[in-house]
Every structure is written in structure tokens, then in C-alpha cells.
PDB file of C-alpha atoms in Angstrom:
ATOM      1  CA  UNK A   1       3.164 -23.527   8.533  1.00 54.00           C
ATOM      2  CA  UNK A   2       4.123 -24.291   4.700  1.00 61.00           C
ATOM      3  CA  UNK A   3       7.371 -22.957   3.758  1.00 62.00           C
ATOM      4  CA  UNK A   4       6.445 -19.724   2.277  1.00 56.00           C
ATOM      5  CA  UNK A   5       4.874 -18.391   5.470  1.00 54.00           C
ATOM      6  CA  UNK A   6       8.175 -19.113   6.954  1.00 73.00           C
ATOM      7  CA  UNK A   7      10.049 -16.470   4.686  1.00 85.00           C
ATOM      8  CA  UNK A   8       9.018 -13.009   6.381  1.00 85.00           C
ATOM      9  CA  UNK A   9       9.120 -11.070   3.349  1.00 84.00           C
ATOM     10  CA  UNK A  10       6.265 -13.437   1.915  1.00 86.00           C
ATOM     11  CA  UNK A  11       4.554 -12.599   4.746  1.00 86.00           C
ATOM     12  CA  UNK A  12       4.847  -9.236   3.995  1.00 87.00           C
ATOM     13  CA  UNK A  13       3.861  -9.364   0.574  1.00 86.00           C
ATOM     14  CA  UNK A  14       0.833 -11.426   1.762  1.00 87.00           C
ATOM     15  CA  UNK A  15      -0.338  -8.771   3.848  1.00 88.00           C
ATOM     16  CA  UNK A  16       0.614  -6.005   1.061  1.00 88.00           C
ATOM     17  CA  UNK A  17       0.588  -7.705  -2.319  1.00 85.00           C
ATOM     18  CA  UNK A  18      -2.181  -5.616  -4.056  1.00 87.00           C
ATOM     19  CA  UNK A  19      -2.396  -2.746  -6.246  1.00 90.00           C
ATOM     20  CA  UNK A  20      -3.931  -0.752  -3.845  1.00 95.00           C
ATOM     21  CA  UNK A  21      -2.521  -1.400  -0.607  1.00 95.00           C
ATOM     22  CA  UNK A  22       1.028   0.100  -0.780  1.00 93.00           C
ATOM     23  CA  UNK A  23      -0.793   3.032  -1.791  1.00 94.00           C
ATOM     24  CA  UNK A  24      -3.475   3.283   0.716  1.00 96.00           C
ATOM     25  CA  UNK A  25      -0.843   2.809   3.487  1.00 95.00           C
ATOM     26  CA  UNK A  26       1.196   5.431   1.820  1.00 93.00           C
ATOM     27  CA  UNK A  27      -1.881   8.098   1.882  1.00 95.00           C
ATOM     28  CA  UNK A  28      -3.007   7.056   5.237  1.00 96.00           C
ATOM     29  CA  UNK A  29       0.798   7.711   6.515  1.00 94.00           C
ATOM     30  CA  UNK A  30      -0.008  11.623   5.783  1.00 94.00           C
ATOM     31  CA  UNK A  31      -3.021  11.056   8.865  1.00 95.00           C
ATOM     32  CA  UNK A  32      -6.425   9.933   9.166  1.00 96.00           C
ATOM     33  CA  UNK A  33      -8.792   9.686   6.555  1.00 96.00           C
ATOM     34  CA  UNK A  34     -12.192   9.488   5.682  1.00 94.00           C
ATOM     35  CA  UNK A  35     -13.244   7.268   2.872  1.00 93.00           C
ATOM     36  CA  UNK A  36     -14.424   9.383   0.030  1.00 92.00           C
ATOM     37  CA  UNK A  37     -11.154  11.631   0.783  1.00 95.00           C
ATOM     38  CA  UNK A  38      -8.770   8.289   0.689  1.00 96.00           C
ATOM     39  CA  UNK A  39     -10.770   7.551  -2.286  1.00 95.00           C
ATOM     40  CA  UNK A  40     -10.019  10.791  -4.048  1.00 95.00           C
ATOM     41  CA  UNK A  41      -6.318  10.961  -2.760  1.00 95.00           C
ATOM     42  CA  UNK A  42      -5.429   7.721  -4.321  1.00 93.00           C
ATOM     43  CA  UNK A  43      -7.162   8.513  -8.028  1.00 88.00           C
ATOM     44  CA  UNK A  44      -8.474   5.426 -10.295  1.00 93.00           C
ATOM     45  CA  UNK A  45     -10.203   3.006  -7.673  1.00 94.00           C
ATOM     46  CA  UNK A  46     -13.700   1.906  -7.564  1.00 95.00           C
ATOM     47  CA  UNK A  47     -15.155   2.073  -4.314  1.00 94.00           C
ATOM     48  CA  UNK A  48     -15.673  -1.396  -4.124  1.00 96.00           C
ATOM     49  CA  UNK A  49     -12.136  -2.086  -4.382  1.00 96.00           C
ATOM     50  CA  UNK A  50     -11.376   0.575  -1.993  1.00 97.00           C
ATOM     51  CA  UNK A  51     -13.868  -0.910   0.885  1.00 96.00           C
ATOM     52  CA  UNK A  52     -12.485  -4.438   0.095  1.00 96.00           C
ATOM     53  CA  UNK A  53      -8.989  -3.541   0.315  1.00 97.00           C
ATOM     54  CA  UNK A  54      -9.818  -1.013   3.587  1.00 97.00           C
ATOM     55  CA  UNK A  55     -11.619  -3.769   4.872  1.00 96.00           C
ATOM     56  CA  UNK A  56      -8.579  -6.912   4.529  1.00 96.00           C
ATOM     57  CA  UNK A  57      -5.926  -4.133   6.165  1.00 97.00           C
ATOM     58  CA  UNK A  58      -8.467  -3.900   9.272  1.00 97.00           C
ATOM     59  CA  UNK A  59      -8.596  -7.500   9.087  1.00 96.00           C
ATOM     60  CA  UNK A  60      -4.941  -7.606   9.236  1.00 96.00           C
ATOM     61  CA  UNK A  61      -4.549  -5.195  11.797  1.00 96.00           C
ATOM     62  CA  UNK A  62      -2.621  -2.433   9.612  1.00 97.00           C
ATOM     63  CA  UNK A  63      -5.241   0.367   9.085  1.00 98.00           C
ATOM     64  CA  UNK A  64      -7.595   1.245  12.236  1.00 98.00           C
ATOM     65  CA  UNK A  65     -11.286   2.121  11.268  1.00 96.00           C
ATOM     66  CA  UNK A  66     -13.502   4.509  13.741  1.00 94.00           C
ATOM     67  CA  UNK A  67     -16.905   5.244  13.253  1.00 91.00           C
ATOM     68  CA  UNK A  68     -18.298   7.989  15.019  1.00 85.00           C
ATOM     69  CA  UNK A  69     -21.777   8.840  15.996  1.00 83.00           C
ATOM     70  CA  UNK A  70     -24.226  10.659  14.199  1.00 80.00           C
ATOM     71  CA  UNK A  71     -26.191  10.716  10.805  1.00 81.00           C
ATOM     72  CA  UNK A  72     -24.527  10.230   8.373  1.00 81.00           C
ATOM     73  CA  UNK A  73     -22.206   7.865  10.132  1.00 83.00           C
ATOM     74  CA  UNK A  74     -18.598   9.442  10.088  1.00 87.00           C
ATOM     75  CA  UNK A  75     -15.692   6.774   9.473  1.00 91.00           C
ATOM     76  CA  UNK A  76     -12.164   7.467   9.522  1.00 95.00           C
ATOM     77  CA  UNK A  77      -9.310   5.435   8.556  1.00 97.00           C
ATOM     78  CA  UNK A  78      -5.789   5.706   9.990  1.00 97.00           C
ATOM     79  CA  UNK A  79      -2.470   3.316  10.685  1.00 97.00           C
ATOM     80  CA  UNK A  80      -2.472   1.356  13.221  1.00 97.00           C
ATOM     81  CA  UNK A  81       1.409   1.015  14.863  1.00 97.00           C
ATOM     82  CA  UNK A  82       1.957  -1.888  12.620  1.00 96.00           C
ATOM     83  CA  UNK A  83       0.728  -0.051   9.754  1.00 96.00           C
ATOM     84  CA  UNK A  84       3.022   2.680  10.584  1.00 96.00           C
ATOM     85  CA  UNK A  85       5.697   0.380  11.318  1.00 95.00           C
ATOM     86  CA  UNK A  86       5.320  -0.982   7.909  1.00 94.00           C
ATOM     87  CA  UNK A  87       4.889   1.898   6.188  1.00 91.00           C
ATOM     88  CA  UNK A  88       8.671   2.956   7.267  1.00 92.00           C
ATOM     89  CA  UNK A  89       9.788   0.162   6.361  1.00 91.00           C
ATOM     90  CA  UNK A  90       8.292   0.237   2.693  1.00 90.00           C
ATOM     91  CA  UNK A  91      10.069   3.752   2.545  1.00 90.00           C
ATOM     92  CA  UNK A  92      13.272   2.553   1.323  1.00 91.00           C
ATOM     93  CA  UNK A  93      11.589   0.023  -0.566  1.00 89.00           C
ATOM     94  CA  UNK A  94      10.122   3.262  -2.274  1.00 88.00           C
ATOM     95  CA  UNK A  95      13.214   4.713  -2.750  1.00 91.00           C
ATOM     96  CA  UNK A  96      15.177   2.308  -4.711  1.00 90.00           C
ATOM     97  CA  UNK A  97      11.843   1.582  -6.958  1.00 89.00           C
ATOM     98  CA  UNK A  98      12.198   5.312  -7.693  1.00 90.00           C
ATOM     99  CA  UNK A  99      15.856   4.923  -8.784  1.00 91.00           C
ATOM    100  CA  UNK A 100      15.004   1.695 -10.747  1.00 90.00           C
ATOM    101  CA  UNK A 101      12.124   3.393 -12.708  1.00 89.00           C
ATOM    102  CA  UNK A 102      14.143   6.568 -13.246  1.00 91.00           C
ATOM    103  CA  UNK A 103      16.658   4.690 -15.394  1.00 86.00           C
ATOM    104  CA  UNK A 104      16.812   5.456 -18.944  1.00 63.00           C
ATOM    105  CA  UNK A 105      16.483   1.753 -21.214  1.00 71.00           C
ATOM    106  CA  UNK A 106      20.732   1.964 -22.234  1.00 56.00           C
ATOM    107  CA  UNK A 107      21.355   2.594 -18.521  1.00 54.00           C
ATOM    108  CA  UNK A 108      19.211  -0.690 -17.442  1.00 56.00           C
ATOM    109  CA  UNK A 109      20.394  -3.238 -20.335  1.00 56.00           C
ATOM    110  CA  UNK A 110      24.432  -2.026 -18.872  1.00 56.00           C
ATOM    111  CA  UNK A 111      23.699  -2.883 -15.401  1.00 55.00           C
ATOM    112  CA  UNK A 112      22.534  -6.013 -16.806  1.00 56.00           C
ATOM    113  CA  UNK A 113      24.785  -7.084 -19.614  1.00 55.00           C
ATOM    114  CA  UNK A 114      23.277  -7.288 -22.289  1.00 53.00           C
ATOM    115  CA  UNK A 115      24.585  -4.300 -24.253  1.00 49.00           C
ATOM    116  CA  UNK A 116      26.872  -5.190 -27.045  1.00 47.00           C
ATOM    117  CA  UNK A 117      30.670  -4.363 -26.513  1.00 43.00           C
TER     118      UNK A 117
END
């Protein structure tokens, strides 16, 4: 194990650390979709991005595919409990991004200093 695996928030970010993903968990947290819906939902992705990323949060065991039978071939994506578990977590995460981005430009160069006095 090299020493940024043992930091669990790089692990985290590993798992997470896309464009997309935050987003797709975020969707997927509102229930069970099917691909072309996600797809819509989430707005500028190709769907080659969207399989990739779909596919590496399977991989990962955040997102839970299910095909069903029939023609044509029904697939819907959901959270798995980690995924959900995640996704909670990311919620305050969320939150406080919200609160950073809704700063004006004065407010952010006070909290850091840099504003002449």
C-alpha cells in the first residue's frame, strides 16, 4: 500500500475523482435509472463517457446495474449501500461547496487576506 492509499479521503477521491461521478451518484440518489434517462438527467455527457464512468462505479461496487429480460434489453442503474453511503456523506461536502461558490469576489479575498486595509 503506497502512502496515498493510506489517507481515506484519497481513497475516496480515487473512487469519485471525475467530472461525472459526483453527479451520477447524486442523480442516481433520487432512485433507479435507466441509461438514456441518467443520460438526460445529468445534461452535457457523451454516452461514451457516461457507459465508461457507469461502468468503473460497478467496478467499484457504488452503482448496481440490472438487466432485465426482453428485447430491447432493459438496464437500470441504482446505488448500491456503499453508493448510498457515500452519497450522504458527499452531502455536506455539497453544502459547504454551495456556500463557497455563493460568495461574492470582496467576500472571498477578506476571508483570505488579501484585501487592502
Amino acid at each position: 500500500m503506497n502512502d496515498r492509499q493510506k489517507c481515506g479521503v484519497n481513497v475516496v477521491f480515487d473512487l469519485i475523482g471525475s467530472k461525472w461521478k459526483p453527479t451520477i451518484l447524486w442523480r442516481l440518489s433520487e432512485g433507479d435509472r435507466r441509461f438514456a434517462d441518467l443520460r438526460r438527467s445529468i445534461g452535457p455527457i457523451s454516452e461514451k463517457v457516461l457507459a465508461e464512468q457507469l461502468r468503473e462505479l460497478v467496478r467499484d461496487g457504488l452503482v448496481v446495474r440490472t438487466a432485465g429480460d426482453g428485447f430491447p434489453l432493459r438496464v437500470d442503474y441504482g446505488l448500491s449501500a456503499d453508493g448510498a453511503e457515500l452519497n450522504a456523506l458527499l452531502d455536506p461536502i455539497a453544502e459547504w461547496g454551495d456556500r463557497i461558490e455563493a460568495r461574492t469576489p470582496a467576500t472571498q479575498a477578506n476571508d483570505t487576506g488579501l484585501v487592502d486595509q
